[in-house]
XYZ file of C-alpha atoms in Angstrom:
259
model
C 20.830 207.514 0.931
C 23.624 205.906 -1.077
C 21.689 202.628 -1.231
C 18.588 204.456 -2.446
C 20.577 206.258 -5.144
C 22.162 202.971 -6.260
C 18.767 201.277 -6.469
C 17.371 204.214 -8.460
C 20.261 204.029 -10.932
C 19.776 200.270 -11.263
C 16.067 200.724 -11.972
C 16.891 203.380 -14.554
C 19.407 201.075 -16.234
C 16.867 198.235 -16.307
C 14.298 200.569 -17.869
C 16.811 201.750 -20.479
C 17.403 198.134 -21.508
C 13.627 197.661 -21.634
C 13.421 200.536 -24.123
C 16.123 199.027 -26.344
C 14.547 195.572 -26.202
C 11.114 197.006 -26.990
C 12.309 198.840 -30.103
C 14.163 195.752 -31.223
C 10.962 193.752 -30.791
C 8.615 196.107 -32.681
C 11.245 196.725 -35.401
C 10.094 200.268 -36.127
C 10.636 203.780 -34.759
C 8.281 205.000 -32.030
C 7.657 208.142 -30.030
C 8.552 208.126 -26.329
C 4.893 208.240 -25.299
C 4.221 205.088 -27.369
C 7.168 203.377 -25.701
C 5.923 204.449 -22.269
C 2.464 203.049 -23.003
C 3.892 199.732 -24.254
C 6.139 199.360 -21.203
C 3.565 200.612 -18.699
C 6.073 203.186 -17.490
C 5.730 206.890 -16.540
C 6.061 209.120 -19.599
C 8.406 211.494 -17.771
C 10.803 208.625 -17.009
C 10.786 207.363 -20.583
C 11.299 210.840 -22.055
C 14.275 211.352 -19.751
C 15.831 207.984 -20.578
C 15.221 208.360 -24.304
C 16.993 211.719 -24.212
C 19.970 210.161 -22.460
C 20.099 207.219 -24.868
C 19.971 209.587 -27.845
C 22.770 211.669 -26.350
C 24.931 208.538 -26.062
C 24.155 207.306 -29.575
C 22.197 204.258 -28.388
C 19.052 205.698 -29.968
C 18.638 208.078 -32.888
C 15.947 210.587 -33.812
C 14.534 209.513 -37.173
C 12.094 212.330 -38.011
C 10.628 215.614 -36.848
C 7.736 213.841 -35.102
C 9.899 212.655 -32.222
C 10.207 209.029 -33.329
C 13.366 207.256 -32.230
C 15.000 203.968 -33.128
C 18.106 201.956 -32.314
C 21.279 203.955 -32.861
C 24.401 203.204 -34.825
C 26.500 202.948 -31.674
C 24.742 199.658 -30.991
C 25.911 198.445 -34.393
C 29.544 199.181 -33.572
C 29.199 197.563 -30.155
C 27.795 194.491 -31.895
C 30.748 194.403 -34.279
C 33.179 194.594 -31.377
C 31.355 191.746 -29.626
C 31.352 189.579 -32.737
C 35.085 190.095 -33.235
C 35.712 188.644 -29.779
C 33.016 185.964 -29.940
C 34.964 182.885 -31.029
C 31.863 180.683 -30.917
C 30.204 182.803 -33.612
C 33.198 182.449 -35.927
C 33.323 178.695 -35.368
C 29.564 178.422 -35.882
C 29.677 180.407 -39.114
C 32.270 178.028 -40.577
C 30.275 174.982 -39.501
C 27.033 176.333 -40.945
C 28.763 176.694 -44.296
C 30.035 173.119 -44.034
C 26.595 171.780 -43.129
C 24.930 173.588 -46.027
C 27.674 172.582 -48.469
C 27.223 168.920 -47.452
C 23.419 168.829 -47.391
C 22.367 171.690 -49.704
C 19.869 172.624 -46.949
C 19.460 175.742 -44.853
C 21.409 175.544 -41.599
C 21.027 177.661 -38.482
C 22.809 178.466 -35.240
C 20.208 179.015 -32.528
C 20.255 180.260 -28.927
C 17.927 181.379 -26.163
C 17.169 185.080 -25.969
C 15.518 185.539 -22.592
C 12.533 183.192 -22.584
C 12.420 182.950 -26.389
C 14.220 181.028 -29.136
C 16.350 183.026 -31.536
C 18.038 182.200 -34.853
C 21.385 183.925 -34.275
C 22.987 182.938 -37.614
C 21.810 181.255 -40.804
C 23.290 179.891 -44.016
C 20.710 179.507 -46.777
C 20.590 176.293 -48.764
C 21.259 176.026 -52.471
C 17.870 174.481 -53.294
C 15.156 176.634 -54.917
C 13.178 176.075 -51.705
C 13.702 178.968 -49.295
C 13.109 178.997 -45.542
C 11.023 181.867 -44.192
C 13.032 182.675 -41.061
C 14.444 185.954 -39.864
C 17.760 186.081 -38.041
C 17.222 187.769 -34.690
C 13.479 187.147 -34.554
C 12.307 185.895 -31.143
C 10.065 182.821 -31.307
C 8.245 180.875 -28.571
C 10.361 177.933 -27.434
C 7.632 175.255 -27.777
C 7.253 176.072 -31.475
C 10.796 174.896 -32.271
C 12.852 171.703 -32.415
C 15.843 173.486 -30.881
C 13.725 174.640 -27.978
C 13.476 171.046 -26.731
C 17.260 170.956 -26.406
C 17.830 174.480 -25.132
C 15.699 173.962 -21.989
C 16.811 170.378 -21.444
C 19.000 171.199 -18.443
C 16.034 172.565 -16.471
C 13.621 170.539 -14.363
C 10.021 170.186 -15.519
C 8.855 172.778 -12.982
C 11.619 175.175 -14.017
C 10.663 174.803 -17.688
C 6.990 175.562 -17.057
C 7.915 178.547 -14.892
C 10.388 179.807 -17.506
C 8.193 179.588 -20.630
C 5.238 182.007 -20.696
C 1.913 180.163 -20.690
C 0.861 181.944 -23.880
C 3.820 180.447 -25.734
C 2.175 177.034 -25.516
C -0.380 178.249 -28.065
C 0.465 177.942 -31.770
C -0.188 180.758 -34.288
C -3.421 179.091 -35.377
C -4.699 178.906 -31.808
C -4.003 175.201 -31.225
C -2.522 174.406 -27.794
C 0.811 172.637 -27.371
C 0.366 169.712 -24.975
C 2.676 170.595 -22.080
C 3.138 167.001 -20.918
C 4.082 165.879 -24.431
C 6.448 168.852 -24.728
C 8.191 167.882 -21.482
C 8.479 164.266 -22.664
C 10.083 165.509 -25.895
C 12.495 167.666 -23.908
C 13.635 164.648 -21.894
C 13.928 162.491 -25.012
C 15.926 165.187 -26.815
C 18.334 165.464 -23.906
C 18.868 161.696 -23.765
C 19.371 161.376 -27.509
C 21.391 164.549 -28.003
C 19.151 165.272 -30.981
C 15.582 166.221 -31.858
C 13.585 166.622 -35.035
C 9.968 167.118 -36.033
C 7.725 168.477 -38.749
C 7.570 172.212 -38.164
C 4.490 173.296 -36.229
C 4.485 176.719 -37.888
C 5.420 175.793 -41.468
C 3.578 172.836 -43.003
C 6.273 172.281 -45.663
C 9.372 171.882 -43.518
C 11.050 169.451 -41.159
C 13.425 170.765 -38.487
C 16.425 168.858 -37.103
C 18.593 170.074 -34.218
C 21.679 168.978 -32.274
C 23.073 170.577 -29.113
C 26.175 172.657 -28.594
C 27.436 172.140 -25.039
C 29.770 174.146 -22.850
C 32.524 172.707 -20.647
C 29.967 171.751 -17.976
C 27.862 169.771 -20.451
C 25.065 172.348 -20.508
C 23.332 173.027 -23.845
C 24.064 176.650 -24.719
C 23.093 176.639 -28.403
C 21.995 174.356 -31.218
C 22.905 173.662 -34.815
C 19.890 173.032 -37.023
C 18.840 171.990 -40.483
C 15.513 173.185 -41.859
C 14.561 171.207 -44.953
C 11.538 170.357 -47.080
C 9.762 167.360 -45.545
C 10.503 164.994 -48.428
C 14.208 165.842 -48.460
C 14.413 165.424 -44.694
C 12.808 161.980 -44.897
C 15.045 160.847 -47.780
C 18.283 162.009 -46.137
C 17.346 161.786 -42.464
C 20.269 159.604 -41.328
C 22.795 161.740 -43.203
C 21.388 165.012 -41.860
C 21.272 163.635 -38.326
C 24.917 162.532 -38.430
C 26.078 165.799 -39.993
C 24.387 167.826 -37.245
C 25.550 165.665 -34.357
C 29.136 165.676 -35.634
C 29.036 169.457 -36.082
C 27.555 169.914 -32.611
C 30.329 167.821 -31.093
C 32.959 169.783 -32.994
C 31.576 173.122 -31.816
C 31.264 171.796 -28.252
C 34.894 170.689 -28.353
C 35.973 174.161 -29.458
C 34.390 175.489 -26.256
C 36.192 172.926 -24.147
C 32.986 170.945 -23.738
C 32.715 167.185 -23.402
C 31.948 164.910 -26.315
C 28.436 163.576 -25.703
C 27.676 160.309 -27.427
C 24.290 160.213 -29.088
């Protein structure tokens, strides 16, 4: 009986996280029945969990129609996490250095489940602006950083990890999986990867790894620049990113990886 109760609580906790992740993904308030439909879950379960999350401040009622959205308690939890997250503070300082040196937009990127996520960004000083949203989840194969972030997995693990639908670009063109895997291996060997963006025809993306003490890539530092600027200053941008990646890796106790 105790084991059954524990499993039930665990399932309820998993479902509560599903609700929070879903609202974060859709970026708008929804009614519990809409959430239940999206998650394929019983309405009674979702109504019960939503009520509990509202009571604890994790969700908030936003209108008289029963719509709920992420609550302010999550904001304060995020602040507390950021205050203790040394890597974020180090990354923020390095992003400012990268942008000050190159005048380009720089980013700190991580995996969020099976997606790529821009966790932090420092906009460049050029009139050109990058259309990227911090916190937006993007398919891994669409990104330069993605080649580095999955580099510690085997080929089979990568293909099992990335949803098959993520190998299709916004315009419907397929991403060649064999070429993607070759690029992953090349990026890991070189400790660097760059390419013309597959989702923005005007930009070139450059990325270098941030490694933990075991040598595993846990994040990336990136520059997103207009194609012409990236071509003209490629060697400089590459060195700036690799040096910054080494510096951030060192702050985590990670090894210096020669590129």
